[in-house]
Amino acid sequence: MNQEITFIQREKLKQKPNPDSLGFGKYFSDYMFVMDYTVDNGWHEPRIVPHEPFTLDPAAMVFHYGQAIFEGLKAYKTQDGTIQLFRPEKNMKRLNDSCDRLCIPQIDEDFLLKAIKQLILIEKEWVPVGEGTSLYIRPFIFSTEAYLGVRPARQYKLLVILSPSGAYYGNQLSPVNIKVEEQYVRAVVGGVGHVKTAGNYAASLKAQENADANGYAQILWLDAKENKYVEEVGSMNIFFKINGEVVTPKLNGSILPGVTRDSVLQLLNYWKVPVREARISIEEVFAAHERGELEEVFGAGTAAVISPIGELNWNGKTIIINNQQIGQISQRLYDTITGIQLGKIEDPFQWTVKVKEVGTVL
Ligand SMILES: Cc1ncc(COP(=O)(O)O)c(C=O)c1O
């Protein structure tokens, strides 16, 4: 795809939020990227336009049959003012995997990444500075064709919106408590759990609401067939350190292949820490705790990077992990991944992609 991206400027820029009040997902930048798909023209009319509401026909197929997918990645500002992305090509690829599963036409991954960089360059003042902050990038695609009837739509919209986000943790990591879900399931093998469809998240709300009501931060999902094997947390993949070895559930078709998960696996291999992708039951995890061998549990995902887990509740039993302290591996992974993202330490895997070099003039 070799199309010029048009830019429509807004009359007045928004006031930037106070950097201390950013939180997550509350504020949106001045502009967004938009592109449309029709059968005749393919993906066309790429444009950067003011971030504002738009209209859709009430019969737009997304409202009825749910062809909606998304991605999530972040841009970071380094100390010298460089803006960089972390492994964005993985998100572009996963977006196409999601397209494939929901019969949405493929996008040109290189073109979309170029468009995202162009959008960020325009919005560079929206990339927050400060420990743990970033500009969250949300690409998403949904069907727009006005038609009732279950079949793949013939018209779609792709958008990319930007949201400055604050530090997930304050000054330091803090362990979270997790409820192992016993009644509901997130995804089945053969379903859509391995891709990022909006419906996956709608399906998780009920269980998350119950967990919230009981004081748990997130849910740990088990497999849908036997309700036995560990899958992943609400928005993170999960790792267990048992007797010196790190184990994470093997990708099985119902687990989301996280970019952070892959980075953790690569780092652990690089450090020569024993690590294994395997099917692991929740019973094994609790038994390891009983034997005093469950040394660390942590989640890995773009939002929190590494999230130590201090407590797991399953089947009426609560276990405290590592005395509610941050484990050594969790801390080392967090420091290394965030260090690479912020350009503070060497990037041995060439994971970061620069959006802007110092002194670049637009
Ligand atoms: C269900 C689920 N699992 C895992 C992850 C972690 O993936 P990533 O590391 O690519 O953010 C996410 C976040 O996107 C998610 O929503």
XYZ file of C-alpha atoms and ligand atoms in Angstrom:
378
model
C 0.000 0.000 0.000
C 1.586 3.237 -1.085
C -0.874 5.984 -0.343
C -0.325 9.493 0.867
C -1.737 10.162 4.344
C -3.752 13.367 4.365
C -3.717 15.574 7.427
C -6.674 17.674 8.490
C -5.750 20.123 11.216
C -8.081 21.132 14.025
C -8.734 24.755 14.741
C -7.807 24.658 18.359
C -5.648 22.144 20.191
C -6.883 20.628 23.448
C -5.447 21.557 26.797
C -3.014 18.834 27.933
C -3.983 17.096 31.178
C -1.959 17.481 34.349
C 0.795 14.810 34.143
C 0.004 13.699 37.711
C -3.629 12.930 36.934
C -3.199 10.845 33.786
C -4.293 7.428 35.040
C -5.143 5.124 32.150
C -7.499 5.564 29.197
C -9.072 8.830 30.332
C -7.539 11.412 28.015
C -7.187 11.378 24.251
C -4.842 13.345 22.056
C -5.811 15.912 19.413
C -5.677 13.636 16.380
C -6.446 10.108 15.253
C -5.606 8.030 12.225
C -8.501 6.717 10.105
C -8.702 4.473 7.043
C -11.697 2.818 5.364
C -12.222 -0.456 3.588
C -14.638 -1.241 0.793
C -14.609 -4.254 -1.496
C -14.022 -2.037 -4.534
C -11.265 0.153 -3.121
C -9.616 -2.054 -0.497
C -8.121 -0.095 2.422
C -8.149 3.511 1.281
C -8.228 7.184 2.226
C -5.688 7.049 5.033
C -5.927 10.272 6.986
C -4.986 11.944 10.236
C -7.926 13.947 11.486
C -9.098 15.579 14.731
C -10.042 13.029 17.419
C -13.782 13.546 17.597
C -17.047 11.559 17.459
C -18.302 10.198 14.132
C -21.598 8.729 12.998
C -22.447 5.150 12.099
C -25.611 3.651 10.679
C -27.623 1.839 13.390
C -27.509 -1.180 11.101
C -23.677 -1.127 11.075
C -22.834 -4.794 11.365
C -20.449 -4.311 14.274
C -23.413 -3.545 16.571
C -25.101 -6.818 15.714
C -22.452 -9.383 14.866
C -19.419 -8.041 16.679
C -16.633 -7.894 14.102
C -14.397 -5.718 16.275
C -10.718 -6.204 17.071
C -7.996 -4.092 18.640
C -4.375 -3.797 19.654
C -2.506 -2.010 22.439
C 1.065 -0.754 22.486
C 2.966 2.195 23.901
C 5.332 4.989 22.868
C 7.983 6.045 25.374
C 10.007 9.230 25.636
C 13.629 8.647 26.557
C 15.746 11.052 28.592
C 17.190 12.685 25.461
C 13.701 13.247 24.049
C 13.694 10.359 21.580
C 10.302 8.721 21.194
C 10.368 4.973 20.766
C 8.056 2.008 20.372
C 8.537 -1.470 21.805
C 8.339 -4.326 19.272
C 5.457 -2.669 17.357
C 5.760 -5.102 14.458
C 4.451 -7.820 16.797
C 1.275 -5.816 17.409
C 0.820 -5.226 13.668
C 1.162 -8.940 13.045
C -1.252 -9.817 15.860
C -3.769 -7.323 14.454
C -3.661 -9.218 11.173
C -4.062 -12.511 13.040
C -7.178 -11.027 14.649
C -8.378 -9.852 11.209
C -7.899 -13.333 9.847
C -9.907 -14.997 12.619
C -12.851 -12.574 12.258
C -12.820 -12.511 8.421
C -11.719 -8.873 8.313
C -9.533 -7.941 5.320
C -5.791 -7.918 6.046
C -4.000 -4.635 6.547
C -0.560 -3.658 5.257
C 1.476 -3.968 8.474
C 4.360 -1.753 7.317
C 1.985 0.937 6.157
C 0.035 0.962 9.413
C 3.235 1.197 11.424
C 4.355 4.110 9.257
C 0.995 5.795 9.797
C 1.263 5.295 13.574
C 4.729 6.866 13.569
C 3.422 9.806 11.554
C 0.547 10.277 13.993
C 2.914 10.155 16.975
C 5.234 12.688 15.369
C 2.324 15.078 15.051
C 1.311 14.279 18.628
C 4.804 14.233 20.133
C 3.837 16.725 22.845
C 1.319 14.158 24.070
C 4.009 11.601 24.941
C 4.390 12.165 28.679
C 7.782 12.321 30.346
C 8.301 10.906 33.778
C 8.919 7.548 35.361
C 6.497 4.886 34.185
C 4.489 7.143 31.859
C 3.840 6.508 28.172
C 1.549 7.267 25.269
C -0.835 4.354 24.846
C -1.613 3.536 21.215
C -4.907 1.845 20.427
C -5.383 0.623 16.836
C -8.795 -0.964 16.205
C -10.949 -2.188 13.339
C -14.686 -2.780 13.123
C -17.339 -3.481 10.503
C -19.378 -0.503 9.305
C -21.570 -1.928 6.554
C -25.300 -1.313 7.161
C -26.760 -4.787 6.753
C -28.587 -7.358 8.845
C -27.511 -10.927 8.241
C -24.645 -13.005 9.541
C -21.752 -12.881 7.100
C -18.448 -10.981 6.944
C -19.106 -7.287 6.322
C -18.000 -5.583 3.131
C -17.047 -2.289 4.759
C -14.734 -1.566 7.689
C -13.021 1.280 9.481
C -9.565 1.207 11.022
C -8.684 3.852 13.595
C -5.724 4.598 15.804
C -6.309 6.742 18.870
C -3.744 7.872 21.433
C -4.077 8.210 25.182
C -1.353 9.525 27.508
C -1.044 7.152 30.421
C 0.392 7.542 33.899
C 2.649 5.212 35.833
C 0.921 1.894 36.509
C 2.678 1.617 39.826
C 3.750 4.552 41.967
C 7.417 4.492 42.857
C 7.725 0.778 42.927
C 6.110 -2.488 41.925
C 3.469 -3.762 44.276
C 2.079 -7.309 44.363
C -1.583 -7.851 43.418
C -4.031 -10.494 44.575
C -5.750 -12.737 42.072
C -8.896 -14.850 42.102
C -8.781 -18.101 40.169
C -12.079 -18.178 38.269
C -14.092 -21.305 38.939
C -17.431 -20.673 37.236
C -16.884 -18.719 34.016
C -14.416 -19.296 31.185
C -12.630 -16.799 28.945
C -11.946 -18.739 25.791
C -12.102 -22.173 24.224
C -9.617 -23.863 21.933
C -10.930 -23.275 18.421
C -12.577 -20.024 19.524
C -11.138 -16.501 19.503
C -9.094 -16.341 22.713
C -5.755 -16.306 20.863
C -6.620 -13.006 19.168
C -7.782 -9.623 20.439
C -11.482 -9.456 19.699
C -13.594 -6.960 21.623
C -15.993 -9.782 22.498
C -13.339 -11.562 24.567
C -13.352 -8.649 26.947
C -17.149 -8.362 27.058
C -17.249 -12.045 27.997
C -14.834 -11.474 30.877
C -16.777 -8.672 32.591
C -19.087 -10.780 34.738
C -16.261 -12.720 36.362
C -14.156 -9.574 36.771
C -17.072 -7.831 38.469
C -17.384 -10.691 40.958
C -13.640 -10.600 41.604
C -13.766 -6.823 42.156
C -16.605 -7.228 44.638
C -14.474 -9.664 46.610
C -11.445 -7.400 46.668
C -9.377 -9.114 43.982
C -7.489 -7.112 41.385
C -7.801 -9.565 38.513
C -8.865 -13.046 37.496
C -6.774 -16.039 36.623
C -8.570 -18.015 33.935
C -8.494 -21.785 33.711
C -9.044 -23.848 30.551
C -12.640 -24.068 29.376
C -12.783 -27.822 28.927
C -11.570 -29.261 32.200
C -11.460 -26.130 34.342
C -8.085 -27.356 35.471
C -5.188 -25.887 33.520
C -3.920 -22.339 33.973
C -4.415 -20.056 30.965
C -3.821 -16.335 31.649
C -4.844 -13.352 33.753
C -7.407 -10.716 32.619
C -4.916 -8.678 30.631
C -1.629 -10.437 31.246
C 0.069 -13.741 30.638
C 1.226 -15.573 33.757
C 4.518 -17.070 34.971
C 5.331 -19.275 37.972
C 8.792 -19.769 39.433
C 8.820 -23.212 40.980
C 11.963 -24.583 42.552
C 14.259 -22.400 40.453
C 12.471 -22.980 37.150
C 10.102 -20.503 35.484
C 7.015 -22.077 33.902
C 4.366 -20.394 31.768
C 1.316 -21.956 30.095
C 2.130 -23.132 26.588
C 0.189 -21.354 23.840
C -2.660 -23.684 23.027
C -5.022 -21.721 20.802
C -7.052 -20.115 23.584
C -4.314 -17.993 25.218
C -3.331 -14.578 23.869
C 0.301 -14.638 22.680
C 1.481 -11.546 24.558
C 4.339 -9.412 23.299
C 5.554 -9.056 26.887
C 5.304 -12.839 27.382
C 7.561 -13.389 24.399
C 10.012 -10.756 25.678
C 10.110 -12.411 29.120
C 10.835 -15.811 27.559
C 13.640 -14.353 25.442
C 15.191 -12.543 28.404
C 15.061 -15.589 30.680
C 16.736 -17.700 27.990
C 19.358 -14.988 27.492
C 20.052 -14.951 31.225
C 20.158 -18.759 31.248
C 17.371 -18.938 33.827
C 15.666 -22.349 33.417
C 12.323 -21.703 31.698
C 9.641 -23.929 30.236
C 6.374 -23.462 28.332
C 4.076 -26.223 29.518
C 0.558 -27.185 30.420
C 0.326 -26.498 34.153
C -2.656 -27.247 36.359
C -3.798 -25.005 39.179
C -3.487 -28.064 41.438
C 0.229 -28.287 40.608
C 0.658 -24.610 41.510
C -1.035 -25.057 44.873
C 0.899 -28.289 45.506
C 4.184 -26.485 44.757
C 3.182 -23.866 47.332
C 2.419 -26.608 49.840
C 5.926 -28.008 49.340
C 7.405 -24.539 49.777
C 8.594 -24.507 46.148
C 6.406 -21.773 44.677
C 8.924 -18.954 44.732
C 7.356 -16.287 42.524
C 4.225 -15.682 40.470
C 3.931 -12.746 38.101
C 1.860 -11.458 35.209
C 3.325 -9.933 32.043
C 1.542 -7.491 29.728
C 1.910 -4.109 28.048
C -0.061 -2.189 30.688
C 1.879 -3.130 33.826
C 4.908 -4.750 32.122
C 5.510 -7.110 35.070
C 2.980 -7.472 37.835
C 4.065 -9.530 40.854
C 1.252 -11.642 42.280
C 1.168 -11.787 46.054
C -1.938 -13.882 46.651
C -3.928 -16.523 44.775
C -7.385 -17.707 45.797
C -8.811 -20.964 44.438
C -11.366 -23.434 45.680
C -11.822 -21.690 49.008
C -8.089 -21.615 49.680
C -5.784 -18.606 49.700
C -2.042 -18.851 49.291
C 0.427 -16.059 49.944
C 3.324 -16.009 47.517
C 6.828 -14.933 48.475
C 5.452 -13.287 51.591
C 3.704 -10.675 49.410
C 7.163 -9.451 48.386
C 8.418 -8.661 44.901
C 10.457 -11.605 43.658
C 13.976 -11.241 42.332
C 13.128 -12.409 38.808
C 10.011 -10.187 38.664
C 12.059 -7.152 39.663
C 14.887 -7.953 37.258
C 12.480 -8.450 34.355
C 10.628 -5.240 35.184
C 13.826 -3.217 35.441
C 15.228 -4.663 32.236
C 12.115 -4.324 30.063
C 11.277 -0.818 31.275
C 14.978 0.096 31.039
C 15.018 -0.970 27.380
C 11.708 0.784 26.664
C 13.009 4.036 28.136
C 16.424 3.729 26.477
C 18.172 3.591 29.841
C 19.922 0.308 29.206
C 21.297 -1.523 26.202
C 18.735 -3.153 23.881
C 20.453 -6.427 22.958
C 17.494 -7.667 20.918
C 16.835 -4.463 18.963
C 13.332 -4.397 20.356
C 12.893 -0.638 20.277
C 11.946 1.303 17.164
C 12.616 5.031 17.134
C 9.852 7.387 16.063
C 11.868 10.538 16.258
C 15.553 11.260 16.462
C 16.720 14.228 18.489
C 16.721 17.312 16.314
C 14.395 15.904 13.670
C 12.402 18.714 12.153
C 8.883 17.921 11.074
C -6.080 -11.311 27.534
C -4.705 -10.748 27.484
N -3.662 -11.557 27.723
C -2.393 -11.114 27.685
C -2.117 -9.787 27.368
C -0.697 -9.324 27.306
O -0.307 -9.070 25.985
P 0.790 -7.987 25.638
O 2.027 -8.386 26.358
O 0.956 -8.084 24.151
O 0.261 -6.679 26.083
C -3.181 -8.913 27.113
C -2.915 -7.511 26.765
O -2.973 -7.175 25.605
C -4.506 -9.395 27.150
O -5.544 -8.581 26.912
